[in-house]
Each structure stands twice: as C-alpha cells, then as structure tokens.
Coordinates of C-alpha atoms in Angstrom, one line a residue:
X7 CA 0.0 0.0 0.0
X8 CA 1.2 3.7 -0.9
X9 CA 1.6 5.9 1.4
X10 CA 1.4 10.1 1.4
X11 CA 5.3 11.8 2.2
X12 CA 6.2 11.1 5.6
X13 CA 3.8 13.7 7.7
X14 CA 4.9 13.5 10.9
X15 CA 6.8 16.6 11.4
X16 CA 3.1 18.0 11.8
X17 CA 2.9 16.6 14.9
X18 CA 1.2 18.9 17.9
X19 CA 1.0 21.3 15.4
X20 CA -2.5 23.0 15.9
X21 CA -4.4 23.3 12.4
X22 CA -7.7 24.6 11.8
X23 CA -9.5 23.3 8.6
X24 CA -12.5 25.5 6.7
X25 CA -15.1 23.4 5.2
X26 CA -16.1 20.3 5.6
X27 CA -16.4 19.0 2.3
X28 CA -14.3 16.0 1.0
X29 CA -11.5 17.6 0.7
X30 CA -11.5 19.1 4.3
X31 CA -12.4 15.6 5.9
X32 CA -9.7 14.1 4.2
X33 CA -6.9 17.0 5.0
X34 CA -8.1 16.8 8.7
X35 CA -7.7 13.1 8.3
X36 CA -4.0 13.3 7.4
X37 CA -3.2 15.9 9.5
X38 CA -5.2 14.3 12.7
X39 CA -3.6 11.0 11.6
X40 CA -0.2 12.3 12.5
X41 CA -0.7 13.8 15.7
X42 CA -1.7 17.3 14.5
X43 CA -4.3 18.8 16.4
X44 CA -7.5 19.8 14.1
X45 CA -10.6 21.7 14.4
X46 CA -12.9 21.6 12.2
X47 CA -15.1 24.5 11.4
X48 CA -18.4 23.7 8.7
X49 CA -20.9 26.4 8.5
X50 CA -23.9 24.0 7.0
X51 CA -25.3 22.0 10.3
X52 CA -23.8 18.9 8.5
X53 CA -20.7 18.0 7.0
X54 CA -20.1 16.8 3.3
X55 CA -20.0 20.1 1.8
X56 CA -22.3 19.6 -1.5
X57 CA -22.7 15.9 -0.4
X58 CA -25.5 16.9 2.1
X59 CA -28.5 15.0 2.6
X60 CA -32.3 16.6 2.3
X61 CA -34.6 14.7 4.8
X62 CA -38.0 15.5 4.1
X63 CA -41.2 13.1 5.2
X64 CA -39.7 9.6 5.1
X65 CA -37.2 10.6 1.9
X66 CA -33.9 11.0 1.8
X67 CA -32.0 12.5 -1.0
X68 CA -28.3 12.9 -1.4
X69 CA -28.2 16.4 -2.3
X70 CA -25.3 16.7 -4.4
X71 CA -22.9 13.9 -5.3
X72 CA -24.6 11.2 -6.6
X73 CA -22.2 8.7 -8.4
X74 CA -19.7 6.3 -6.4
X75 CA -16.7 5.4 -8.9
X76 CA -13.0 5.5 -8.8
X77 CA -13.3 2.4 -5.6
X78 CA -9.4 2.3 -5.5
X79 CA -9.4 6.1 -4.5
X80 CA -11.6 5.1 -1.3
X81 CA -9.8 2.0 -0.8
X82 CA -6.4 3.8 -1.1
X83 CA -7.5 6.0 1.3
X84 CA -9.3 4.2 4.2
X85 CA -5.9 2.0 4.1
X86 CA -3.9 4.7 4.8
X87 CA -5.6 4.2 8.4
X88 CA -5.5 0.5 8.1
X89 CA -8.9 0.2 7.1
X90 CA -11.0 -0.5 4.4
X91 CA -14.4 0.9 3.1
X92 CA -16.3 -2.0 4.6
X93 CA -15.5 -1.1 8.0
X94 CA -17.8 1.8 7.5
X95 CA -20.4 1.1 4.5
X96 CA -21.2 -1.5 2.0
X97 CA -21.2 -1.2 -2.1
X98 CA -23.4 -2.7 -4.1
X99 CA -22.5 -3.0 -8.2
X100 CA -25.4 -1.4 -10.3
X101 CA -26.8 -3.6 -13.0
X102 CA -26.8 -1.5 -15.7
X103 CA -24.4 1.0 -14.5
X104 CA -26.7 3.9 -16.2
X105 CA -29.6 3.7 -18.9
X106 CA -29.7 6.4 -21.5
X107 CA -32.4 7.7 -23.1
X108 CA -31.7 9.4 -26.6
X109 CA -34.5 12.0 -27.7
X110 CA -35.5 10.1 -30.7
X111 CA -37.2 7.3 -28.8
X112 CA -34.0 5.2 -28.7
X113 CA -32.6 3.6 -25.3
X114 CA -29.3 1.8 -24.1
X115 CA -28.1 0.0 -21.3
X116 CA -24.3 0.3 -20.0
X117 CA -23.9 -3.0 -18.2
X118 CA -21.2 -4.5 -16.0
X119 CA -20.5 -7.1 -19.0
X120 CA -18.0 -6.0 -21.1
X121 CA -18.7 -8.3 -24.0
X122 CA -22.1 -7.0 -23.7
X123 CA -21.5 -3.6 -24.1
X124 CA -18.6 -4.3 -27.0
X125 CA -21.8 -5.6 -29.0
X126 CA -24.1 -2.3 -28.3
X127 CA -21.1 -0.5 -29.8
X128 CA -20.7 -2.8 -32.8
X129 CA -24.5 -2.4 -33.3
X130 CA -24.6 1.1 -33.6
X131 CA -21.3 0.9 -35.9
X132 CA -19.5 -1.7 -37.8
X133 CA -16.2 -2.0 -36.4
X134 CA -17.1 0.2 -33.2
X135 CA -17.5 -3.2 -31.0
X136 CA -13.2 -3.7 -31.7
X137 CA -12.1 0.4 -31.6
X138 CA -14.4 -0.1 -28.2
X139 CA -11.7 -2.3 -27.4
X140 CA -8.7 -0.2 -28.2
X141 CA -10.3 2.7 -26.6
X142 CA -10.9 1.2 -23.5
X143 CA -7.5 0.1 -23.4
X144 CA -5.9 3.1 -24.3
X145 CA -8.1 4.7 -21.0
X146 CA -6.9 2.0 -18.7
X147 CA -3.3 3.1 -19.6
X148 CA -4.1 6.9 -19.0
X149 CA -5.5 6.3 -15.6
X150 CA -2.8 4.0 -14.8
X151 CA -0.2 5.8 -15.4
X152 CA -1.9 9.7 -14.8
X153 CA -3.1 8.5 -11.0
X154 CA 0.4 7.4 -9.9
X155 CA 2.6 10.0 -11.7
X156 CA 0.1 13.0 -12.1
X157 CA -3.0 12.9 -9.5
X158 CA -1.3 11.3 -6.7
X159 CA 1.9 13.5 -7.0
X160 CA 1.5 17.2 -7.0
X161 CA 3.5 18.6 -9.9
X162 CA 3.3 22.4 -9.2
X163 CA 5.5 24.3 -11.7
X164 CA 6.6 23.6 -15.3
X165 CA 10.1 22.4 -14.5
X166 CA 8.5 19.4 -13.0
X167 CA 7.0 18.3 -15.8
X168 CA 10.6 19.0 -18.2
X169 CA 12.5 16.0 -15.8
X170 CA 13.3 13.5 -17.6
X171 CA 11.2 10.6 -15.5
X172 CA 8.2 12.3 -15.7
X173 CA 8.5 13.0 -19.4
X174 CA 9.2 9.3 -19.7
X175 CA 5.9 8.0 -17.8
X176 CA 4.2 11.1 -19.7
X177 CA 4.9 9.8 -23.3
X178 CA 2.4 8.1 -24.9
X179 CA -0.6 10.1 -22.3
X180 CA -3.4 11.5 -24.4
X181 CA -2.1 15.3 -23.2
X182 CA -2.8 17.6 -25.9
X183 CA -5.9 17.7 -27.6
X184 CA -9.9 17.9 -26.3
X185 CA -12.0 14.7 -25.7
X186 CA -14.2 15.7 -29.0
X187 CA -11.2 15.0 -31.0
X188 CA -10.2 12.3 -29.3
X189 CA -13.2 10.2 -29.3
X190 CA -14.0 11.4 -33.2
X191 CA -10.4 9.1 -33.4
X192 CA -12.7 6.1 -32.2
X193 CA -15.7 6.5 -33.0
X194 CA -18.4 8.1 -36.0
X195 CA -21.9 7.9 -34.9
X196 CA -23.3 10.9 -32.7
X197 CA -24.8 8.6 -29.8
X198 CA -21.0 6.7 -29.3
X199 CA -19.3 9.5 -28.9
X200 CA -22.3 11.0 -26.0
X201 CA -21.5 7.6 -24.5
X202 CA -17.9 8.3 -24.2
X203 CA -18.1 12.0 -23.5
X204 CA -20.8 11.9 -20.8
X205 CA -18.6 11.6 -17.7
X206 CA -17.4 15.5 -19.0
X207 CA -20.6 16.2 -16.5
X208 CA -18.4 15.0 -13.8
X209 CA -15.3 17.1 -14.5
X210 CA -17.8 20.4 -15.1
X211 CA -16.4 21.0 -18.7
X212 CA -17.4 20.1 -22.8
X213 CA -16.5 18.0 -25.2
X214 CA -14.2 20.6 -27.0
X215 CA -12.7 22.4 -24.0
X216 CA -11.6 19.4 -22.0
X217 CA -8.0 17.6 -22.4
X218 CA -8.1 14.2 -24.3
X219 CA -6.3 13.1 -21.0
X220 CA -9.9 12.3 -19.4
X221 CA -10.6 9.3 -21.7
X222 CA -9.4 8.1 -18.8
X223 CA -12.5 8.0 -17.1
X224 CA -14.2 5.7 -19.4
X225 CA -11.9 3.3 -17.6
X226 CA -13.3 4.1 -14.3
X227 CA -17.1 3.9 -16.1
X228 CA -16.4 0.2 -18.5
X229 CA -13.8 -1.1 -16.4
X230 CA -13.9 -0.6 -12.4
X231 CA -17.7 -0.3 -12.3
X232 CA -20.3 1.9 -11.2
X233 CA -21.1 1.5 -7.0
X234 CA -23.5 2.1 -4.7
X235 CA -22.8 2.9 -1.1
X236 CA -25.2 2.1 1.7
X237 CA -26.4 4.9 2.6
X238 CA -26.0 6.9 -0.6
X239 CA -23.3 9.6 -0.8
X240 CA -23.9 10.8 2.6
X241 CA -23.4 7.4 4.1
X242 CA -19.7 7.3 2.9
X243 CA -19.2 11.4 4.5
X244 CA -20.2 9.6 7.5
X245 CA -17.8 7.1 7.3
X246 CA -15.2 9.1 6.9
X247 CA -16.6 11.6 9.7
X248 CA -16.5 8.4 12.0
X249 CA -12.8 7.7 11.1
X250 CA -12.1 11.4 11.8
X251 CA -13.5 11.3 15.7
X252 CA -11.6 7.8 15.7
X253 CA -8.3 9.7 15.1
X254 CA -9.0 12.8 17.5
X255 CA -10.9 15.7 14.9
X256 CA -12.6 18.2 16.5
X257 CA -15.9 18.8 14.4
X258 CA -17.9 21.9 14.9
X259 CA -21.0 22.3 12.4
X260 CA -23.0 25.3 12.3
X261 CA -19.8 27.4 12.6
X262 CA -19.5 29.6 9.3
X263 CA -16.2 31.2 9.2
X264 CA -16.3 35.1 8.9
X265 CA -12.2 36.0 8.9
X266 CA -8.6 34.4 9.0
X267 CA -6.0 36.9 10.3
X268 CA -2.3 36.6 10.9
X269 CA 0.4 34.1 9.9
X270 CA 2.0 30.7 10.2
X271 CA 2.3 30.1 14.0
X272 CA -0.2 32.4 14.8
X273 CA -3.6 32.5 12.9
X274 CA -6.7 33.3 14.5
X275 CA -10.0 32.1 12.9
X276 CA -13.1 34.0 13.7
X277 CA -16.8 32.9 13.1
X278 CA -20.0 34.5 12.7
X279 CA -21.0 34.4 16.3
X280 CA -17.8 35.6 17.6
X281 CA -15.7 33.0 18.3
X282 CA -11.7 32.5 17.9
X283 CA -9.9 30.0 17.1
X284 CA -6.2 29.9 17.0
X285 CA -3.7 27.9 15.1
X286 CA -0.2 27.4 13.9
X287 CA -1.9 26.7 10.4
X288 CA -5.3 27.4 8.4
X289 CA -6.6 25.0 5.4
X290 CA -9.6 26.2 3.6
X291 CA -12.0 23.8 1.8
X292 CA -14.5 26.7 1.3
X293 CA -14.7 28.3 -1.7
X294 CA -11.5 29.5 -2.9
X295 CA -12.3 32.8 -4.3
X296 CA -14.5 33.2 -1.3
X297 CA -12.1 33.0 1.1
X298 CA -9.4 34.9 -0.9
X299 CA -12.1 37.8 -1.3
X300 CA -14.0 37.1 1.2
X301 CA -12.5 36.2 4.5
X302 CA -8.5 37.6 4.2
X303 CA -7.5 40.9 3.8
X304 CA -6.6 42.7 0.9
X305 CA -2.7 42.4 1.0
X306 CA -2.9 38.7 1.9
X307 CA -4.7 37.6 -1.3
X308 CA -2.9 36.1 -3.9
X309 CA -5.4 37.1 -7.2
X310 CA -7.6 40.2 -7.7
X311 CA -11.3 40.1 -8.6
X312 CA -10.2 40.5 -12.6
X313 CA -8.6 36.9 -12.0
X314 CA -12.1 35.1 -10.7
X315 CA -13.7 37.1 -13.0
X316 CA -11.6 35.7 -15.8
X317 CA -12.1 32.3 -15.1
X318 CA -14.1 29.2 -16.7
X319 CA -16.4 27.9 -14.3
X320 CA -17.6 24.7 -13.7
X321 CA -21.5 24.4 -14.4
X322 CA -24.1 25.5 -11.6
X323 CA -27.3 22.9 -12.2
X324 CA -31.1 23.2 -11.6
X325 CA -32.0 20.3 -9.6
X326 CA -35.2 19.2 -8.4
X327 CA -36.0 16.3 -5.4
X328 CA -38.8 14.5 -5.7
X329 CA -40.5 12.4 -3.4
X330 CA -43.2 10.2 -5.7
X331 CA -46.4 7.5 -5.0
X332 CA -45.9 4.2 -6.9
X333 CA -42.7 2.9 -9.1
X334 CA -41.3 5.1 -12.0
X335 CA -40.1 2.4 -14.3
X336 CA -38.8 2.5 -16.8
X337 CA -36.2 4.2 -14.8
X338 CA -33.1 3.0 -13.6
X339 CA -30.6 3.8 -10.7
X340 CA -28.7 6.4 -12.8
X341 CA -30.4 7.3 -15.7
X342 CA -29.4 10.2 -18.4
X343 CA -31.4 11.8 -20.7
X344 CA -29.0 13.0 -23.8
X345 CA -30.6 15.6 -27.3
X346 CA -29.4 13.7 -30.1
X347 CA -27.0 16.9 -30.8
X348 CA -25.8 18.4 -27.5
X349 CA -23.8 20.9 -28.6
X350 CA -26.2 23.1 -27.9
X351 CA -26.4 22.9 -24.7
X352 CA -22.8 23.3 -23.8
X353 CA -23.0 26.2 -25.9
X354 CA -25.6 27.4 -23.4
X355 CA -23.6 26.9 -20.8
X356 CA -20.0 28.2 -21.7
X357 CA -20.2 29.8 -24.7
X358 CA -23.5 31.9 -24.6
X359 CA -24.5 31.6 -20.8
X360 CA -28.4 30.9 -21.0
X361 CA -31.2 28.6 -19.7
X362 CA -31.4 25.3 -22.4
X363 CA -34.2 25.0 -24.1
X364 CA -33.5 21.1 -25.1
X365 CA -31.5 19.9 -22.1
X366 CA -29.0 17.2 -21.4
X367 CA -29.8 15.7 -17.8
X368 CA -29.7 13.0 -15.4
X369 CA -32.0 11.5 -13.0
X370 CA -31.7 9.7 -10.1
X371 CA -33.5 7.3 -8.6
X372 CA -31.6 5.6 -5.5
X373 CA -34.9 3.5 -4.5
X374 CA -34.6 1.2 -7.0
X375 CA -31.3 0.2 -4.9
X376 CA -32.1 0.9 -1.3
X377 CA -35.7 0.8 0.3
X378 CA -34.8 2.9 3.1
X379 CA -34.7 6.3 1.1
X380 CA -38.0 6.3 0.6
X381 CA -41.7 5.3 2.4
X382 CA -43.1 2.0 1.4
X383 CA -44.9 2.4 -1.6
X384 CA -42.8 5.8 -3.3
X385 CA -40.1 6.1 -5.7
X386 CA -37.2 8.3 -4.3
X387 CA -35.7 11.0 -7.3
X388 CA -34.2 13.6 -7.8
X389 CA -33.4 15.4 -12.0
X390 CA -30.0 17.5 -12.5
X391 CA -29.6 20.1 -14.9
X392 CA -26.2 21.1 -16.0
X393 CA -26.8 25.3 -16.7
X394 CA -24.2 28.1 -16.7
X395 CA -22.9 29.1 -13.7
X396 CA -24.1 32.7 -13.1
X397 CA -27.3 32.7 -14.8
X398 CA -30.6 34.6 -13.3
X399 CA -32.1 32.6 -10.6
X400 CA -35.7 33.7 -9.6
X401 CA -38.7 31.6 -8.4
X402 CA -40.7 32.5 -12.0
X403 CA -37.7 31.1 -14.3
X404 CA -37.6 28.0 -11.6
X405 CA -41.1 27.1 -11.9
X406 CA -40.8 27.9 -16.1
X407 CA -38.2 25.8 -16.3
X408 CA -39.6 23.0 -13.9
X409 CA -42.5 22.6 -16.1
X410 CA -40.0 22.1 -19.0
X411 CA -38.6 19.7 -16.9
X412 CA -41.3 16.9 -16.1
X413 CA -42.7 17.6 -20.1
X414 CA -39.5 16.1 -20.9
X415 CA -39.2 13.4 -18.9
X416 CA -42.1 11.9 -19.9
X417 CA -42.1 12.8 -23.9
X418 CA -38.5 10.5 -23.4
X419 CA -39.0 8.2 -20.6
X420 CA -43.0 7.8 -20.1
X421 CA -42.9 8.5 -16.9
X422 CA -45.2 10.7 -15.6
X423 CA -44.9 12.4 -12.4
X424 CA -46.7 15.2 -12.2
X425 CA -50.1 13.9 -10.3
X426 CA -47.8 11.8 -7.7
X427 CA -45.6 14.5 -6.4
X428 CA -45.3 14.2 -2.4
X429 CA -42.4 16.0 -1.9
X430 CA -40.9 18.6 -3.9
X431 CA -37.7 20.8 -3.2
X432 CA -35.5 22.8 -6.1
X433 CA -32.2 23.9 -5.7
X434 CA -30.5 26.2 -7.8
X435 CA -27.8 28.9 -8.7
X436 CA -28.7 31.1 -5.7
X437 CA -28.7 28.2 -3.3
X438 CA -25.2 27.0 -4.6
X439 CA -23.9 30.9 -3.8
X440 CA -26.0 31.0 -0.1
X441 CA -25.2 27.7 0.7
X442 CA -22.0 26.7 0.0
X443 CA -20.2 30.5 -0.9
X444 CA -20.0 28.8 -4.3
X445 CA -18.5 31.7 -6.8
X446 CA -21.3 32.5 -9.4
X447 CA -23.2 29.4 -8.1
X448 CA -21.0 26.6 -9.5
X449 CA -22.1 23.1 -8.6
X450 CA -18.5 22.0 -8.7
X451 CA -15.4 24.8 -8.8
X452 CA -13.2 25.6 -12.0
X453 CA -13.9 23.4 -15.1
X454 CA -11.0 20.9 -15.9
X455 CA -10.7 23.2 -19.4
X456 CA -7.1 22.7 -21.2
X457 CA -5.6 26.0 -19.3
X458 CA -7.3 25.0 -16.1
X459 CA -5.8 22.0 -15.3
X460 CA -2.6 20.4 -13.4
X461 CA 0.1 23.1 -12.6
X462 CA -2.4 25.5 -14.2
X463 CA -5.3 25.5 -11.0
X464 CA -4.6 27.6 -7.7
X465 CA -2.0 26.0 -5.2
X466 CA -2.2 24.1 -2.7
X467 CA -0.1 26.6 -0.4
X468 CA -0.9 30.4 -0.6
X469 CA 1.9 32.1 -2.1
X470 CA 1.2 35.4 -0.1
X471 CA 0.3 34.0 3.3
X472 CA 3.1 31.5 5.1
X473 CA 1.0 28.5 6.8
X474 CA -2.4 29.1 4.5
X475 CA -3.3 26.2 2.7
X476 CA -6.0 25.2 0.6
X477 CA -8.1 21.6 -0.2
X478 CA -10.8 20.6 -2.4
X479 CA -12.2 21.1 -6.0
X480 CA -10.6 24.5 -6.8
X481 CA -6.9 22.9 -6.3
X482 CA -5.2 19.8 -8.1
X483 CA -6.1 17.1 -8.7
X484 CA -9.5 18.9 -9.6
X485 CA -13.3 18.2 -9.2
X486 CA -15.1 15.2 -8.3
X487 CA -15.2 12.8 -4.6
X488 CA -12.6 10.9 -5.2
X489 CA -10.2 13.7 -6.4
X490 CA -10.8 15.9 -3.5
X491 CA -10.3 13.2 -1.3
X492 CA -6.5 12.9 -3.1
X493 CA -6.2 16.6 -2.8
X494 CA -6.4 16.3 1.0
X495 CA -3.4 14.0 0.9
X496 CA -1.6 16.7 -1.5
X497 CA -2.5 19.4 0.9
X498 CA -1.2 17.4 3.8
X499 CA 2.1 16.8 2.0
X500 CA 2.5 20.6 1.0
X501 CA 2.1 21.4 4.8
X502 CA 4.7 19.0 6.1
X503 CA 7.1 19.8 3.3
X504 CA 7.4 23.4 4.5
X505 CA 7.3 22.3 8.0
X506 CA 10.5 20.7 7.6

C-alpha cells in the first residue's frame, strides 16, 4: 500500500481546517492522523460540503454527489488508516451501471459485461464493437499511469514536468488535444461518442474544452464499475466523519467562518458568532475565491477580482428532489437523458450563458437500490440540470423551467410524475452561492478546461500567506469525490514539506 510523504513533522502542530467538504475531511484526516491537532469548522449543520442529505417526510436525498466510482481512491485512502471501506459502509454493483435515453425514442443500457457492451457499440457501428476495445485500453493506460505520476503526486510548476522521469511516464498520455477529437479518433456515430463523453458532467467541462487526458474515465465507467454505497453519498461522509473522531478531529458544524488573520504560527479564525480560534496553520475547503475575497485581507490575497472574473467555471445545475407515489419504471438507478446533438447545450452553458431549451440531464432514482430512502410504496428522485454558472435565478424562471422539466421526462422516458408528487424541493444557482459560498453558483469549482488543469489550477499553499493552505475542487487534482479526497493528501504533503 502507498503511502502520502512522511507527515509526521506535523505533529502537535495546531491546524484549523475550513469546510467540511471532502477535501476538508480528508486533510483533517492526514493531518489528525499524524498527531496534528485539528478543528474543524463547517458552516452547514452537516458535513459533506455539497454531499448533504435533504430529509423531508420519510425521503432521503443525497443532495449533491450522486455517483460512487473510482473504488481504489476510497480503498487507497481508508488504508492509509489501516482500514477498508467495509468497515464503514457497503457497495453494491449497479446492473446496468446507467440507462440512457436518446431523444428520438432510442434507449441503451451500459452493463457490468464487457462483451455485452462491446456488441451495443458494434450495433450502432461496424467496427465500433473492436475500436471499443482499443479505446478502452488506451483509457486504462491513461488512468494507470496519470493517477500514480500526475493525480497522486502534485506537480506544481513547469520544470517538474521537463525532468526527464516524468517525461518518460508522460509519453504516450493523451495530453494535448480535447475529448471531442479524441473520441472522433474512435468513434463516428453521434450517440457513441455521447457515450464516451458523458462523464465531462463530472469534470464540469465540454467535449471541445476538456483535455483528451480524461478518456481516462471511461476506464473508471467500463472497467472498475459503477457502485452504490449504503447509505448513498452521505453514508460514505459519515464514514469518513467516524474515522475522523476515531483519530481525535474536533468537528464543529453550524460554525460559518467570517475571517482568518495573521500568519503561520499564529492565525486566529473568527466565526460568525464571535468566536476564535487559534492555530499554527489554516486550510480552507471553502470556496477558494471566497475565502481569498472574502474572508483575508486585501494584502494577503494572492489574485484580484479581474482573475475570478476571468475564469471558466464549472457548471451550476437546476436540480429538483422529488418524493413520488408508486414505481417510475422504466427508470433505472442512474439514468441520463441526452438531445441527439448536445452541442447546444454546452453552448448554453459556456459559450453563450443561457437557460437550455433542449437539455441534457440526469435522474436519479436511489430507491430502486435501497428501500430505506423512501416510504413504502414511493419512488425516491431527484433530476440534475447542467446550466451556466451565473445565470438569473428567480422563483418564475424555476417554476418555467420546472414545467420544461417533467414535459420532458415523460415525452422520453413515459414517466409521468406530475399527479404523484409528495415532496418537492428545487435547488439552484442562488442556493449554490447561499449555501455553500460557491462563486457565481458553480455546482462544482473551475472546469477541468485545457488551461485549467494540473500546474495550471490555484496551489495548494498560498503564495502570499506563510502556513495558509488550501483543499478541495478548486486545487489539483480537480473536481469530483474521489479527487478531492486525493487533494487532502496533497494538501497534507504541501504542509509537512514546508514544516521541515
């Protein structure tokens, strides 16, 4: 088992962690881990950051986070501790992984058999069933070889990526290019190359403005599987919570953060109610403009407003939880709706920022898995619409686009919910910005564009502020669970390197 850098020169070192997202939980993990002594502060009254759970009348809805892939990542990290996921929760395999729903009455399964899903290609294609193949392998090499040398090791300047060894791993990585032309390599009909490019949701970016390098996740989709946790996302937070009191964190929910002041060896924390709380060291999983902007001082920043302002942005989403009377086959577990051309709708979200009028979405339906998430007798789901970060968020243009919503599920599903609705809750671009201090209300932090990636995202360690450090999706390795688990690690190494 691989280990992080040796951490222990962080020992009795007091550390006070923003955010209790995954990124934070894992940081505090390290750190605690070690013999550091961390606080926790979270300003939601639960921790998981946007993998909170809505409890309303016998449902329960993972809020955010949805999707459990990338098992090594978990299992890499709970053995760090000497444990193992199954100490705290238990997967189940989905069968199919995901259905998808094309808008001209076509369907598809994506199934744990391989062979299976080689002869969906080759029916779509001629030939597509073998490049399925080659594809596939060519993503198993990418994650291979990108999680030891490139996610799991934080290359943080330009020279690190001239040395010789990592030029030598590097050759043959799909670095240059965008996933469009990379699966247009593989594959000619429209719905093979949605099937490939879908994940993109996950990384917040497009088909023509993300690296090539994420084929690689077509390996974690074909290859390791698609899991679901007991519990849902917000059962595996609380594992991870659990392991964090086992190793000595000090959590404090309800405790929004409202300033950091001074330096390494002496930082003082305040909150919204007054309270201090003083440290040798600060990491921040909040918002990373947010708490450059936000909660340090103007000579202590390390980017002005024209740099936020000048970023791509992950997509904000429209998302709508749904508590329903009877079964809503023909659904499955994960289920995606896709136009037959989606271009359109990235256009609308990065290119010409506007509400879609033919959406790409997925639903989720976790009670087709797990009959606690919903009363005896109801269907448990919840729709997610990727939309530009940013956009006009007003109850009139929620209940517009709503309507637009449920039409459209049932025109391409048949399922319709409208007369069964029990519960209903929306979430939006406004509740992204209130809840989490999420910068123009992204779901998920900067987009994994081609100049927003590896040595090119914000540091780990503030360049302006000695002993300020930062965790999560903003920083490498990027968005998404499992990476901002991995960025904890990083952000733990980046401490105990300076500390030595």
């Amino acid at each position: 088992m691989d280990s992080p850098a040796d951490l222990r020169s962080l020992a009795d070192t007091d550390v006070t962690v923003i955010g209790g997202g995954f990124g934070g939980l894992s940081t505090a993990c390290y750190l605690a881990d070690v013999g550091a002594n961390v606080t926790l502060l979270e300003k939601n009254d639960q921790l998981g950051g946007r993998a909170s759970r809505l409890e309303v009348d016998g449902f329960r809805f993972d809020m955010g986070p949805s999707w459990y892939l990338m098992p090594d990542v978990f299992e890499r990290f709970f053995g760090h501790f000497d444990h193992e996921p199954s100490d705290y929760y238990d997967l189940t395999r989905l069968d199919p992984h995901y259905r998808i729903f094309f808008k001209d009455n076509d369907s598809v399964d994506m199934v744990p058999d391989r062979e299976r899903n080689k002869e969906i290609f080759e029916s779509y294609e001629p030939g597509a069933g073998e490049r399925f193949e080659d594809y596939l392998e060519k993503s198993r090499e990418n994650y291979e070889i990108g999680m030891e040398h490139f996610v799991y090791e934080d290359r943080t300047s330009l020279s690190d990526y001239l040395d010789w060894n990592v030029a030598r791993h590097a050759r043959g990585l799909s670095l240059l290019g965008s996933m469009q032309d990379h699966v247009e390599r593989y594959f000619d009909h429209p719905k093979l190359q949605q099937i490939m490019q879908y994940t993109l949701v996950f990384l917040g970016g497009a088909p023509n403005n993300t690296p090539a390098l994420y084929n690689l996740m077509s390996h974690v989709d074909f290859n390791m599987g698609v899991y679901y946790p007991e519990g849902g996302l917000g059962g595996v937070v609380d594992g991870i919570a659990d392991l964090g009191e086992e190793l000595g964190v000090d959590f404090r929910t309800d405790t929004p953060v409202s300033e950091i002041r001074g330096r390494e060896g002496a930082f003082v924390t305040r909150t919204e109610d007054g309270q201090e709380f003083y440290s040798d060291s600060v990491v921040s999983n909040a918002d990373y403009r947010h708490t450059e902007m936000e909660l340090l001082p103007p000579e202590k920043r390390q980017y002005d407003a024209d740099y936020w302002e000048s970023r791509t942005y992950a997509p904000s989403a429209f998302l709508l939880y749904l508590g329903v009377e009877g079964d809503v086959d023909p659904l499955e577990h994960h289920t995606l709706i896709l136009p037959t051309d989606w271009d359109d709708h990235f256009e609308r979200i990065f290119e010409n920022p506007s509400w879609p009028e033919d959406p790409a979405y997925y639903l989720c339906v976790p009670s087709e898995t797990d009959d606690t998430v919903a009363p005896d007798g109801h269907s448990n789901l919840f729709a997610l619409v990727p939309i530009a970060a940013g956009l006009e968020d007003t109850p009139e243009r929620r209940e517009q686009f709503r309507d637009l919503v449920l039409d459209d599920i049932e025109a391409n599903t048949g399922v319709d919910l409208r007369d069964r609705i029990v519960v209903e809750e929306s979430f939006c671009v406004n509740d992204f910005a209130d809840r989490y201090n999420s910068t123009k209300g992204t779901a998920l932090g900067l987009a994994h564009t081609l100049r927003q990636t590896a040595l090119f995202r914000p540091p780990h360690h503030s360049s302006a502020v000695d002993g300020l450090y930062f965790t999560g999706a903003f920083t490498t390795p990027g968005i998404g669970v499992p990476m901002c688990l991995i960025s904890g690690q990083l952000t733990a190494e980046a401490m105990a390197e300076r500390a030595t």
